[in-house]
Amino acid sequence: MQVTFGINGTYQSPAFYEPPALKITTRIRQGSFGKSTGLRLARCVFLLITGAAIFCAQPGCDSKKPKPNLTPQGSAATDQGSAATNQDDAATEMRAAIAAQDWQSASKYSQAVLITHATDPDLITDVARVEAMLGRKRPAAQLLVDAASVDNYQDVARTEFAMRALIEVGELYKAIELLEKTLEVHPENNQLRRILTGFLGEAERNDRIEPHLKKLITNRNFDVAFLAAMTETWSRRFSTKTTDTMLERNPEDRRVRLGEASELFHQRNYAETAKVLEDILAHHTGFAPAHAMLGQVLVQQGRTDELDAWVRRTPEGSREFADYWITLGDIAAERGVLDSSARAYWEATQRDPNHSTAWNRLKGSLRQLRDSDNEFRSRISEAQITDVDERIEQLLELRKQFYGFAGSDRKSQRFATQVAATLLQLGRTWEAEAWSAIATTLTEDPTADLTSLRQRIVNQLRRDDSWLSRRGRPALAMDLSDLPMPSADRVATVKSRQAVVPVLSTSDHLRLIDASDQWGIGSVGSGNNPTDARLAFLIRSTGVGGGIIDFERDGHPDVVVMGAGGTMLESDSQPNELLRNVDSRFAKVTSAAGVGDRGFGQGVGVGDFNEDGFADLFFANLGQNRLLRNNGDGTFTDCSEMMNDADARRWTTCGVFVDINADGVTDLLTTNYCQPVAELEAICPTQEGLQAPCERHPLKFPADDDQFFAATGDGQFRDASSSWIGNVSPGRGLGIVAGWLDGLEQGVFIANDMTANAFYSRRDNADDQTPLIESAAARGLAVDARTMTQASMGIASSDFDGDGDLDFYVTGFAREYNIFYEQVSPGLWVDRTNRLGLIPPTLSVVGFGTEAIDMDNDGVEEIAVTNGHIGDFREPDSVPLEQPFQIFRRAQSGGFTLVQDDSWG
């Protein structure tokens, strides 16, 4: 197939797209308004200059075909009816005044012309010109719309003229309506349809884009920028500048703020999102998209007591939006009505089959429903849940590959091909064909998979040319319409389960003091960071870790702390430190114990890999990792050669000892960050002429795979990664926890930075070749409640709610939030952060280490979090380098509150 590219949009960045019609520049459009008139835009020029609409009329600019419409609103013309005694005289006199550029005189005839020539588009256009030259731009724009309407939208140039006039006065929605009506008459006009899709994107009306996207793709009218703006719309791809411009020109139409609200929502700034949406609804009470989005904002803010009123205020049309149904599902789920929550989430997937949050919530609801005693439990099968899991994973994969393509400056053929392949899996075959066609034009990062992929796509279109193919995709064919709809009566009668709460309602009894010097650890780790935090390379941004080990089995916990500060891949860093707990003080025994490795340290794993009863050590380095065996006499022996990985140079951040394949012998799992390419330490000058790292963003560097070292039974390990887990997308691991996490079998949970988290466990009926499966998405641990990946780092694990199973608390970056994953069914976790009041306190900090700890010995554990930025960037919108330590304690309501520690000093 041949690709025909249409008009070009201005692609500002991987995230933002500005449609061509909204560029505020000077334009001179040539063409005729009427097929039988002499009025041409070559002489009557419409200029867009810094927001001012100017109609320039010159002598000889004459038109004989009159136009339709209403009397211009706001006109100051007086006594128009007496200006002429017949319709011909009124038109003649008005045009004479226009030719003389006597706009006030021309205005006296406007009303008479509109009344007597209500079906003449050219004369209506003349009246619009008069209104514009007198500074009355809004009635002028409306007259141009009326002219296009009277002409039955036959003249496309007339529509374009009116469209630009509407944009000049901030009437985005009227411009959209005008284009939609014109396209009914001119369905093959790709240029107008491209502009319309841009307008709809600016307005955040993705619900109305699909038919136009379908038409443009089937008409072969697309380019890279267009596909990048229209394919993966989970987060906003359009600039917010247009919203400001439209609102400045037309403060009365607040609907244009929907895009602003969407961006704030995806930035997790829920308080500001709510303000914007409430402002929109105060001016447009029946604006369904804003109402639907507000429901989700209320859920994320934990304002559940306002949801009943939100339901009662539901305007007409809200049922067409996925967010409306998701909110109904959330209400039902909050109150324990699992069948109705499943029905509502399923309804959301019917409104938007690509809404990852809807599918994610549906998966959780189906799993809980099947594991419950609900009368509909038998209605749900494991196969259905698996089908939903598969679609979630595909939607997350699409987002990942799309971001990879955007990160390549939209030049990678490999990423474009992977986007196309994922779209094909999702049943979005026409979009897959478009992306594969684009991929053929790209030369960087080539892939041999493209040719066979295009053939598969063509074969699929021959079998099924529907826009969304449901063949072989059982999740799309699932029918849950027999489940009961959400009902206020039903949900109001069911109470949600309450968590265990402390006896003491306040935290006044808690008090911590700084005892670092008393315990002899005040200077530990002081040489690990550069003296100037502004020069923090990405390799220094992760900091170093430590661990607790009773290495001599005296019953007292000792501490091991990693060292860094040197050169990556080399052994010139600060030595690791082993601190023995002796008489209420830690004493350094590093040299005596033989643990002072000088690699670029990251994290430590503690476990008994040779099962002799003494805890051994694994040192994760940015370079060569180390395995140390505890000799049982207070010393360690370097047994790194037993890993059979001596030549490896990886950026390993942590590791864990666990018998993951259930063969009775302890294995070693390690998680890696970015691949250690030379550019990680590249130096570039700043705008101030200072030396600084060239790039700090981890997505600029390739992620690395997790590694699985299988114990062979003879004291050795072998790297079994490729055979044990197969083809799994690499992450950027920073945290790891292993054990009987779901209460059923051994598992490993890994917190990844800016990529989906991972969960590894033994595959059902596994053979020796492929014993493990990655299932974080299916278990609800891959992403947050809105299916967004976060910069996940530390993991705290405990039965926080006292229901007998293990929950997780995962730290993240500023402007995200630390996630509380509650295990609601064996092996299924749900993001409950908003319900527990834990979102707002963590939006302004960068969380690293975290621990579950019962600080007051009341049987209810607190959550401790260490915070701090990765560097001192000193930019206006950057959070500070130094940030407070936080402790969260259960409140009587069942949520968590931040312990106020100002009085501690």
Short mmCIF file of C-alpha atoms in Angstrom, two decimals, residues 522-529 562-563:
data_model
loop_
_atom_site.label_atom_id
_atom_site.label_comp_id
_atom_site.label_asym_id
_atom_site.label_seq_id
_atom_site.Cartn_x
_atom_site.Cartn_y
_atom_site.Cartn_z
CA GLY A 522 26.89 9.14 62.31
CA SER A 523 29.58 9.15 59.64
CA VAL A 524 28.71 5.88 57.89
CA GLY A 525 28.23 6.41 54.17
CA SER A 526 29.43 10.02 54.21
CA GLY A 527 31.80 9.51 51.28
CA ASN A 528 29.28 7.98 48.91
CA ASN A 529 28.01 11.17 47.23
CA MET A 562 27.16 -0.50 51.00
CA GLY A 563 29.84 1.92 49.79
#
